[in-house]
Tab-separated table of C-alpha atoms (C1' of nucleotides) in Angstrom:
chain	number	residue	atom	x	y	z
B	56	UNK	CA	26.612	-57.437	31.783
B	57	UNK	CA	25.879	-53.927	30.297
B	58	UNK	CA	28.068	-50.921	31.211
B	59	UNK	CA	26.404	-48.326	33.235
B	60	UNK	CA	25.060	-45.221	31.858
B	61	UNK	CA	27.927	-43.033	32.950
B	62	UNK	CA	30.252	-45.530	30.878
B	63	UNK	CA	30.990	-42.873	27.695
B	64	UNK	CA	31.484	-39.920	30.289
B	65	UNK	CA	33.970	-42.202	32.275
B	66	UNK	CA	36.218	-42.531	29.262
B	67	UNK	CA	36.757	-38.949	28.956
B	68	UNK	CA	37.708	-38.576	32.946
B	69	UNK	CA	39.953	-41.391	32.982
B	70	UNK	CA	43.440	-41.062	34.535
B	71	UNK	CA	46.060	-39.979	31.890
B	72	UNK	CA	49.685	-41.732	32.113
B	73	UNK	CA	51.680	-39.015	34.254
B	74	UNK	CA	48.604	-37.343	35.890
B	75	UNK	CA	49.411	-36.662	39.513
B	76	UNK	CA	47.091	-38.827	41.492
B	77	UNK	CA	45.323	-36.460	44.042
B	78	UNK	CA	42.849	-38.849	44.984
B	79	UNK	CA	43.103	-42.570	46.146
B	80	UNK	CA	43.421	-44.057	42.546
B	81	UNK	CA	44.420	-47.613	41.373
B	82	UNK	CA	47.600	-48.997	40.950
B	83	UNK	CA	49.227	-48.015	37.849
B	84	UNK	CA	49.328	-51.183	36.209
B	85	UNK	CA	45.732	-51.522	36.174
B	86	UNK	CA	44.621	-48.015	35.197
B	87	UNK	CA	47.127	-48.505	32.376
B	88	UNK	CA	46.093	-51.862	30.935
B	89	UNK	CA	42.697	-50.547	31.351
B	90	UNK	CA	43.329	-47.334	29.398
B	91	UNK	CA	44.893	-49.879	26.689
B	92	UNK	CA	41.558	-51.376	26.149
B	93	UNK	CA	39.707	-48.301	26.205
B	94	UNK	CA	41.813	-46.668	23.552
B	95	UNK	CA	42.332	-49.696	21.268
B	96	UNK	CA	38.386	-49.502	20.881
B	97	UNK	CA	39.045	-46.815	18.299
B	98	UNK	CA	41.853	-48.282	16.670
B	99	UNK	CA	40.051	-51.819	15.864
B	100	UNK	CA	37.934	-50.818	13.271
B	101	UNK	CA	40.682	-50.056	10.992
B	102	UNK	CA	43.180	-52.961	11.111
B	103	UNK	CA	43.416	-56.323	12.704
B	104	UNK	CA	43.092	-56.110	16.413
B	105	UNK	CA	45.630	-56.423	18.932
B	106	UNK	CA	44.009	-56.550	22.387
B	107	UNK	CA	40.408	-56.101	23.394
B	108	UNK	CA	37.630	-56.545	25.862
B	109	UNK	CA	36.103	-59.817	25.355
B	110	UNK	CA	32.475	-60.473	24.110
B	111	UNK	CA	31.080	-60.365	27.623
B	112	UNK	CA	33.160	-57.383	28.401
B	113	UNK	CA	34.525	-59.405	32.075
B	114	UNK	CA	37.757	-59.846	30.624
B	115	UNK	CA	40.238	-59.299	27.808
B	116	UNK	CA	42.002	-60.983	25.026
B	117	UNK	CA	45.499	-59.885	23.474
B	118	UNK	CA	44.825	-61.411	20.208
B	119	UNK	CA	48.469	-60.709	18.707
B	120	UNK	CA	50.876	-61.308	21.847
B	121	UNK	CA	53.825	-60.082	19.575
B	122	UNK	CA	52.251	-56.948	18.159
B	123	UNK	CA	51.217	-56.138	21.609
B	124	UNK	CA	54.495	-56.728	23.238
B	125	UNK	CA	56.519	-55.024	20.894
B	126	UNK	CA	54.007	-51.518	20.120
B	127	UNK	CA	51.395	-51.605	23.451
B	128	UNK	CA	53.823	-52.581	26.036
B	129	UNK	CA	56.580	-50.069	25.644
B	130	UNK	CA	53.668	-47.287	25.034
B	131	UNK	CA	52.569	-47.640	28.526
B	132	UNK	CA	54.745	-49.569	30.846
B	133	UNK	CA	58.834	-49.779	30.938
B	134	UNK	CA	59.343	-52.782	28.856
B	135	UNK	CA	58.288	-54.945	26.041
B	136	UNK	CA	58.033	-58.324	27.893
B	137	UNK	CA	54.902	-59.991	27.465
B	138	UNK	CA	55.885	-62.511	30.512
B	139	UNK	CA	56.461	-59.266	32.566
B	140	UNK	CA	52.662	-58.537	31.527
B	141	UNK	CA	51.414	-61.882	32.393
B	142	UNK	CA	53.725	-61.820	35.690
B	143	UNK	CA	51.530	-58.638	36.692
B	144	UNK	CA	48.305	-59.738	35.728
B	145	UNK	CA	48.877	-63.008	38.027
B	146	UNK	CA	50.042	-60.594	41.219
B	147	UNK	CA	46.775	-58.839	40.681
B	148	UNK	CA	44.749	-61.952	40.659
B	149	UNK	CA	44.010	-62.202	37.416
B	150	UNK	CA	43.174	-65.672	35.566
B	151	UNK	CA	43.926	-66.984	32.269
B	152	UNK	CA	40.334	-68.238	31.024
B	153	UNK	CA	40.898	-70.036	27.772
B	154	UNK	CA	43.618	-72.351	27.085
B	155	UNK	CA	43.865	-71.255	23.080
B	156	UNK	CA	43.711	-67.499	23.554
B	157	UNK	CA	45.928	-65.077	25.624
B	158	UNK	CA	42.721	-64.174	27.574
B	159	UNK	CA	42.362	-62.932	30.922
B	160	UNK	CA	39.459	-61.946	33.574
B	161	UNK	CA	39.035	-60.610	37.323
B	162	UNK	CA	35.846	-60.322	38.976
B	163	UNK	CA	36.541	-56.441	39.233
B	164	UNK	CA	38.038	-55.542	35.947
B	165	UNK	CA	34.669	-55.061	33.391
B	166	UNK	CA	34.523	-53.166	30.629
B	167	UNK	CA	32.429	-49.825	31.809
B	168	UNK	CA	33.441	-50.474	35.138
B	169	UNK	CA	36.938	-48.462	35.621
B	170	UNK	CA	35.996	-47.605	39.462
B	171	UNK	CA	35.974	-51.060	40.477
B	172	UNK	CA	39.462	-51.145	39.811
B	173	UNK	CA	40.714	-49.506	43.102
B	174	UNK	CA	39.373	-52.881	44.649
B	175	UNK	CA	41.786	-55.070	42.938
B	176	UNK	CA	44.381	-55.814	45.055
B	177	UNK	CA	47.652	-57.625	44.667
B	178	UNK	CA	47.825	-60.762	45.975
B	179	UNK	CA	51.264	-60.721	47.809
B	180	UNK	CA	50.344	-59.287	50.727
B	181	UNK	CA	47.325	-61.289	51.482
B	182	UNK	CA	48.690	-63.920	53.917
B	183	UNK	CA	51.501	-61.594	55.858
B	184	UNK	CA	50.621	-63.611	58.828
B	185	UNK	CA	50.905	-66.841	57.281
B	186	UNK	CA	52.928	-66.690	54.576
B	187	UNK	CA	53.490	-69.593	52.074
B	188	UNK	CA	56.315	-71.477	53.737
B	189	UNK	CA	54.404	-71.417	56.891
B	190	UNK	CA	51.496	-73.158	54.834
B	191	UNK	CA	53.751	-75.726	53.681
B	192	UNK	CA	55.207	-76.608	56.687
B	193	UNK	CA	51.540	-76.543	58.395
B	194	UNK	CA	50.820	-79.421	55.849
B	195	UNK	CA	53.950	-81.432	56.938
B	196	UNK	CA	53.462	-80.115	60.769
B	197	UNK	CA	52.837	-83.872	61.654
B	198	UNK	CA	55.728	-85.347	59.648
B	199	UNK	CA	59.210	-83.200	60.395
B	200	UNK	CA	58.732	-79.884	62.204
B	201	UNK	CA	56.468	-80.964	64.703
B	202	UNK	CA	58.077	-83.916	65.583
B	203	UNK	CA	60.547	-82.075	67.743
B	204	UNK	CA	57.829	-79.838	69.415
B	205	UNK	CA	55.846	-83.337	69.999
B	206	UNK	CA	58.773	-84.696	71.600
B	207	UNK	CA	59.088	-81.826	73.889
B	208	UNK	CA	55.546	-81.845	74.631
B	209	UNK	CA	55.318	-85.170	75.634
B	210	UNK	CA	58.469	-85.088	78.152
B	211	UNK	CA	56.635	-81.678	79.365
B	212	UNK	CA	53.679	-83.765	80.314
B	213	UNK	CA	55.621	-86.401	82.042
B	214	UNK	CA	57.492	-83.520	84.233
B	215	UNK	CA	54.307	-82.113	85.024
B	216	UNK	CA	53.138	-85.454	86.013
B	217	UNK	CA	56.520	-86.363	88.065
B	218	UNK	CA	56.161	-82.546	89.931
B	219	UNK	CA	52.651	-83.564	90.918
B	220	UNK	CA	53.460	-86.586	92.439
B	221	UNK	CA	56.390	-85.057	94.119
B	222	UNK	CA	54.181	-82.477	95.604
B	223	UNK	CA	51.719	-85.179	96.859
B	224	UNK	CA	54.555	-87.085	98.370
B	225	UNK	CA	55.714	-83.658	99.631
B	226	UNK	CA	52.228	-82.965	101.409
B	227	UNK	CA	52.311	-86.339	102.463
B	228	UNK	CA	55.496	-86.292	104.534
B	229	UNK	CA	54.832	-82.404	105.756
B	230	UNK	CA	51.455	-84.192	107.289
B	231	UNK	CA	53.530	-86.561	108.770
B	232	UNK	CA	56.103	-84.579	110.159
B	233	UNK	CA	53.190	-82.507	111.999
B	234	UNK	CA	51.761	-85.359	113.796
B	235	UNK	CA	55.287	-87.003	114.715
B	236	UNK	CA	55.993	-83.575	116.215
B	237	UNK	CA	52.647	-83.607	118.072
B	238	UNK	CA	53.393	-87.020	118.914
B	239	UNK	CA	56.818	-86.197	120.262
B	240	UNK	CA	55.824	-83.170	122.121
B	241	UNK	CA	53.031	-85.162	123.739
B	242	UNK	CA	55.611	-88.047	124.707
B	243	UNK	CA	58.063	-85.546	126.260
B	244	UNK	CA	55.523	-83.495	127.716
B	245	UNK	CA	54.266	-86.174	129.794
B	246	UNK	CA	57.646	-87.749	130.830
B	247	UNK	CA	59.716	-84.306	131.296
B	248	UNK	CA	62.978	-83.854	129.211
B	249	UNK	CA	65.100	-86.587	128.123
B	250	UNK	CA	68.878	-86.175	127.157
B	251	UNK	CA	68.985	-88.908	125.069
B	252	UNK	CA	66.352	-87.539	122.464
B	253	UNK	CA	68.522	-86.091	119.655
B	254	UNK	CA	68.304	-82.851	117.440
B	255	UNK	CA	65.881	-83.094	115.383
B	256	UNK	CA	66.746	-80.053	112.936
E	265	UNK	CA	86.366	-71.535	21.855
E	266	UNK	CA	86.976	-73.138	18.646
E	267	UNK	CA	84.762	-76.196	17.623
E	268	UNK	CA	86.553	-79.812	17.244
E	269	UNK	CA	87.692	-80.799	13.896
E	270	UNK	CA	84.658	-82.941	13.786
E	271	UNK	CA	82.154	-80.350	13.797
E	272	UNK	CA	81.186	-80.188	10.124
E	273	UNK	CA	80.680	-84.061	10.019
E	274	UNK	CA	78.872	-83.996	13.165
E	275	UNK	CA	76.047	-81.702	11.824
E	276	UNK	CA	75.633	-84.152	8.719
E	277	UNK	CA	75.551	-87.235	11.430
E	278	UNK	CA	73.087	-85.445	14.002
E	279	UNK	CA	69.740	-86.884	15.196
E	280	UNK	CA	66.911	-85.730	12.520
E	281	UNK	CA	63.407	-85.139	14.258
E	282	UNK	CA	61.580	-88.399	14.048
E	283	UNK	CA	64.401	-90.319	13.858
E	284	UNK	CA	63.970	-93.139	16.363
E	285	UNK	CA	66.832	-93.432	18.885
E	286	UNK	CA	68.725	-96.237	18.917
E	287	UNK	CA	71.333	-95.055	21.264
E	288	UNK	CA	71.067	-93.216	24.560
E	289	UNK	CA	69.981	-89.947	23.212
E	290	UNK	CA	69.729	-86.411	24.969
E	291	UNK	CA	66.195	-85.129	25.783
E	292	UNK	CA	64.040	-84.180	22.865
E	293	UNK	CA	63.804	-80.670	24.021
E	294	UNK	CA	67.667	-80.220	23.712
E	295	UNK	CA	68.743	-81.683	20.428
E	296	UNK	CA	65.261	-79.838	19.083
E	297	UNK	CA	67.001	-77.019	20.614
E	298	UNK	CA	70.430	-77.328	19.114
E	299	UNK	CA	68.790	-78.486	15.584
E	300	UNK	CA	67.320	-75.138	15.498
E	301	UNK	CA	70.625	-73.421	15.866
E	302	UNK	CA	72.361	-75.620	13.146
E	303	UNK	CA	69.719	-75.066	10.834
E	304	UNK	CA	69.351	-71.421	11.441
E	305	UNK	CA	72.895	-70.932	10.502
E	306	UNK	CA	72.124	-71.237	6.811
E	307	UNK	CA	69.087	-68.967	6.806
E	308	UNK	CA	70.963	-66.157	8.659
E	309	UNK	CA	73.118	-65.047	5.585
E	310	UNK	CA	69.949	-64.251	3.348
E	311	UNK	CA	67.830	-62.198	5.930
E	312	UNK	CA	67.614	-60.897	9.753
E	313	UNK	CA	68.516	-63.740	12.014
E	314	UNK	CA	65.829	-64.764	14.493
E	315	UNK	CA	67.900	-67.016	16.460
E	316	UNK	CA	71.730	-67.790	16.714
E	317	UNK	CA	74.857	-69.338	18.379
E	318	UNK	CA	76.267	-66.366	20.299
E	319	UNK	CA	79.731	-64.910	19.376
E	320	UNK	CA	81.494	-67.323	21.888
E	321	UNK	CA	79.703	-70.390	20.892
E	322	UNK	CA	78.937	-71.261	24.397
E	323	UNK	CA	75.296	-70.104	24.293
E	324	UNK	CA	72.758	-68.779	22.158
E	325	UNK	CA	70.353	-65.588	21.358
E	326	UNK	CA	67.145	-65.515	20.551
E	327	UNK	CA	67.163	-61.856	18.720
E	328	UNK	CA	63.417	-62.137	17.437
E	329	UNK	CA	61.147	-63.611	20.047
E	330	UNK	CA	58.062	-63.082	18.222
E	331	UNK	CA	59.204	-64.498	14.530
E	332	UNK	CA	60.776	-67.223	16.635
E	333	UNK	CA	57.621	-68.053	18.654
E	334	UNK	CA	55.533	-67.878	15.443
E	335	UNK	CA	57.879	-69.439	13.207
E	336	UNK	CA	60.300	-71.785	14.838
E	337	UNK	CA	58.844	-73.110	17.759
E	338	UNK	CA	55.655	-74.724	16.205
E	339	UNK	CA	58.249	-76.154	13.631
E	340	UNK	CA	60.302	-78.063	16.557
E	341	UNK	CA	57.541	-78.223	19.372
E	342	UNK	CA	53.912	-78.745	19.977
E	343	UNK	CA	53.225	-75.047	20.923
E	344	UNK	CA	54.243	-71.545	19.660
E	345	UNK	CA	54.764	-70.216	23.268
E	346	UNK	CA	58.005	-68.511	24.070
E	347	UNK	CA	57.683	-68.769	27.792
E	348	UNK	CA	56.868	-72.434	27.527
E	349	UNK	CA	60.485	-72.675	25.804
E	350	UNK	CA	62.132	-70.546	28.653
E	351	UNK	CA	60.499	-72.956	30.965
E	352	UNK	CA	61.921	-75.716	29.546
E	353	UNK	CA	65.278	-73.777	29.343
E	354	UNK	CA	65.189	-73.072	33.194
E	355	UNK	CA	64.066	-76.890	33.679
E	356	UNK	CA	67.398	-78.035	32.254
E	357	UNK	CA	69.286	-75.439	33.804
E	358	UNK	CA	70.029	-72.733	31.337
E	359	UNK	CA	70.632	-69.426	32.528
E	360	UNK	CA	69.679	-66.029	30.844
E	361	UNK	CA	73.012	-64.161	30.666
E	362	UNK	CA	72.041	-60.932	29.289
E	363	UNK	CA	69.924	-58.376	30.558
E	364	UNK	CA	68.621	-56.984	27.042
E	365	UNK	CA	68.684	-59.850	24.925
E	366	UNK	CA	67.130	-63.270	24.993
E	367	UNK	CA	70.595	-64.816	25.542
E	368	UNK	CA	70.797	-68.345	27.242
E	369	UNK	CA	73.686	-70.093	27.972
E	370	UNK	CA	74.492	-73.683	29.629
E	371	UNK	CA	77.675	-75.199	30.345
E	372	UNK	CA	77.081	-78.397	28.456
E	373	UNK	CA	75.453	-76.450	25.272
E	374	UNK	CA	78.204	-75.150	22.836
E	375	UNK	CA	78.534	-75.046	19.231
E	376	UNK	CA	79.853	-77.742	17.564
E	377	UNK	CA	79.521	-80.161	21.088
E	378	UNK	CA	76.411	-81.878	20.513
E	379	UNK	CA	77.648	-84.843	22.387
E	380	UNK	CA	77.922	-82.993	25.481
E	381	UNK	CA	73.918	-82.567	25.031
E	382	UNK	CA	73.574	-85.953	27.246
E	383	UNK	CA	75.183	-85.034	30.121
E	384	UNK	CA	72.504	-81.725	30.445
E	385	UNK	CA	69.948	-83.157	32.940
E	386	UNK	CA	66.354	-81.639	34.366
E	387	UNK	CA	66.970	-79.790	37.527
E	388	UNK	CA	63.832	-81.142	38.951
E	389	UNK	CA	64.609	-84.390	40.400
E	390	UNK	CA	67.626	-82.990	42.539
E	391	UNK	CA	66.681	-82.424	46.272
E	392	UNK	CA	63.821	-84.962	46.548
E	393	UNK	CA	64.671	-85.466	49.942
E	394	UNK	CA	64.676	-81.827	51.006
E	395	UNK	CA	62.202	-80.042	48.943
E	396	UNK	CA	61.803	-76.328	48.928
E	397	UNK	CA	59.165	-75.914	51.486
E	398	UNK	CA	61.687	-77.490	54.120
E	399	UNK	CA	63.948	-75.208	52.744
E	400	UNK	CA	62.389	-72.369	53.403
E	401	UNK	CA	60.989	-73.213	56.772
E	402	UNK	CA	65.017	-73.889	57.675
E	403	UNK	CA	65.680	-70.326	56.897
E	404	UNK	CA	62.819	-69.531	59.084
E	405	UNK	CA	63.189	-72.132	61.994
E	406	UNK	CA	64.753	-69.393	64.507
E	407	UNK	CA	62.088	-67.006	64.004
E	408	UNK	CA	58.536	-68.633	63.832
E	409	UNK	CA	58.883	-72.147	63.962
E	410	UNK	CA	61.205	-72.772	66.373
E	411	UNK	CA	59.413	-70.084	68.504
E	412	UNK	CA	57.225	-73.049	69.710
E	413	UNK	CA	60.047	-75.361	70.602
E	414	UNK	CA	61.733	-72.589	72.457
E	415	UNK	CA	58.788	-72.081	74.467
E	416	UNK	CA	58.462	-75.522	75.098
E	417	UNK	CA	62.422	-75.838	76.385
E	418	UNK	CA	62.046	-73.106	78.376
E	419	UNK	CA	58.929	-74.365	80.069
E	420	UNK	CA	60.965	-77.571	80.248
E	421	UNK	CA	63.807	-76.389	81.775
E	422	UNK	CA	61.730	-74.780	84.589
E	423	UNK	CA	59.947	-77.909	85.200
E	424	UNK	CA	63.364	-80.024	85.868
E	425	UNK	CA	64.413	-77.314	88.191
E	426	UNK	CA	61.022	-77.337	90.207
E	427	UNK	CA	61.503	-81.330	90.271
E	428	UNK	CA	65.019	-81.120	91.496
E	429	UNK	CA	63.566	-78.937	94.177
E	430	UNK	CA	60.943	-80.992	95.018
E	431	UNK	CA	63.081	-84.076	95.206
E	432	UNK	CA	65.444	-82.231	97.561
E	433	UNK	CA	62.907	-81.191	100.010
E	434	UNK	CA	61.382	-84.908	99.997
E	435	UNK	CA	64.896	-86.328	100.860
E	436	UNK	CA	64.817	-83.387	103.550
E	437	UNK	CA	61.438	-84.712	104.991
E	438	UNK	CA	62.404	-88.191	104.622
E	439	UNK	CA	65.471	-87.583	106.439
E	440	UNK	CA	63.017	-85.769	109.305
E	441	UNK	CA	60.965	-88.716	109.280
E	442	UNK	CA	63.340	-91.153	110.196
E	443	UNK	CA	65.039	-89.254	112.917
E	444	UNK	CA	61.767	-88.071	114.432
E	445	UNK	CA	60.870	-92.050	114.500
E	446	UNK	CA	64.059	-92.638	116.020
E	447	UNK	CA	63.481	-90.120	118.633
E	448	UNK	CA	60.022	-91.178	119.148
E	449	UNK	CA	61.176	-94.867	119.477
E	450	UNK	CA	63.950	-93.855	122.133
E	451	UNK	CA	61.076	-91.794	123.943
E	452	UNK	CA	58.495	-94.536	124.000
E	453	UNK	CA	61.048	-97.139	124.843
E	454	UNK	CA	62.738	-95.488	127.737
E	455	UNK	CA	59.011	-94.924	129.184
E	456	UNK	CA	56.857	-97.612	127.771
E	457	UNK	CA	53.650	-97.713	125.780
E	458	UNK	CA	51.598	-94.622	126.462
E	459	UNK	CA	47.822	-94.551	125.438
E	460	UNK	CA	47.762	-90.749	124.512
E	461	UNK	CA	50.442	-91.267	121.637
E	462	UNK	CA	48.217	-91.255	118.091
E	463	UNK	CA	48.765	-93.410	115.068
E	464	UNK	CA	50.955	-92.301	113.030
E	465	UNK	CA	50.458	-93.842	109.489
A	225	DG	C1'	59.029	-85.856	29.931
A	226	DG	C1'	56.513	-81.461	27.618
A	227	DT	C1'	53.275	-77.609	28.188
A	228	DT	C1'	50.899	-74.218	30.842
A	229	DC	C1'	49.654	-71.236	34.297
A	230	DT	C1'	51.087	-69.057	38.762
A	231	DA	C1'	54.112	-67.657	42.121
A	232	DG	C1'	58.527	-66.690	45.049
A	233	DA	C1'	62.166	-64.130	45.079
A	234	DA	C1'	65.657	-60.568	43.832
A	235	DC	C1'	66.717	-56.305	42.223
A	236	DC	C1'	64.998	-51.744	40.449
D	123	DG	C1'	54.972	-51.472	43.589
D	124	DG	C1'	57.228	-52.596	38.778
D	125	DT	C1'	60.405	-55.843	36.371
D	126	DT	C1'	62.892	-59.770	35.795
D	127	DC	C1'	64.467	-64.574	36.226
D	128	DT	C1'	63.488	-68.907	38.080
D	129	DA	C1'	60.550	-72.706	40.271
D	130	DG	C1'	56.392	-75.332	41.818
D	131	DA	C1'	52.664	-77.790	40.312
D	132	DA	C1'	48.963	-79.486	37.724
D	133	DC	C1'	47.945	-81.122	33.499
D	134	DC	C1'	48.897	-83.794	29.294
DNA sequence: GGTTCTAGAACC
DNA sequence: GGTTCTAGAACC
């Protein structure tokens, strides 16, 4: 992919380290990594390269991790630890794309497309409503965790059934009571009051 | 801690790389790491050290990770990747014990105590019956996962209460029915059959 | 069992 | 949000 026409100008207007971010700017890690590659462009000519954009410009390669860690990292970050750098790349969703080289790629990390950096976000805060431990449990719902819930739901269903049955029986007895009372009422009214009839309620 | 008296002899009898393991021997990773330290002892004198036992002899320090990765690792392992080496150390339960140095320790990894190596085991196969995702869910039971169960249990409790209430009402109506029937029976028997009395059931 | 890539979690 | 230490998981 060819860089846009403003690519050369863009380098001049790139955020420098320590510059206060007046506008919405990408995470420092991304800007700094981009800076490293832009500024290494010149250094490549007169020596063996430490780090550079890959051929396609859609990723980069750390050709010399040792040199990169000792020289480049402390210049841009607060450490000289290559694995910390890799950890950050993973946090932002970069993928290692070659088995024999330290080559990393991200869809939005391309030579000449600094403005795409702000579209790169940390992977951490993605499934906030559905974190990893829930994913894991989701997979095992049917086995362990939902076992209890399943028992409870079963019990629940049975209780509802019992309730319905009881309500139906109750309705039956209420109807029956009405009929009995009617019946009794007729019986009594047609023969007058009887001392032998007990109190009902 | 001073090494045992047999320490010097022990080095001579240590397992060499490629030697066939006739007896139960420690994992290759541990033997090789131990070898590296033993054999580096001599190299330390005539140059800056790359890796060595720590002062106490209860751990070791990789003084120069870059040199260590490029020179030592390929000599003993099938890679030159420092993070792979560290991953193995963690697998076997080593801890990084200094914040500014690549110093690692393990209770059973001590200068002069090669025979302790076979007591070091992989951490991997420990909680097979209770893996991490269950641990995680365990910690969050009370918040999310048991939330559903809590709702179900609450519903359950209410259903039981309703059931009891319905059963009591039902018992009341059954008693009432008996009394009404008795009453009606007396009423009828004392006056003979009446055509006006409707069917009850 | 070893190597690689990535992520979790604690701490800063 | 960055840095560090450690672990999970896939692949070899």
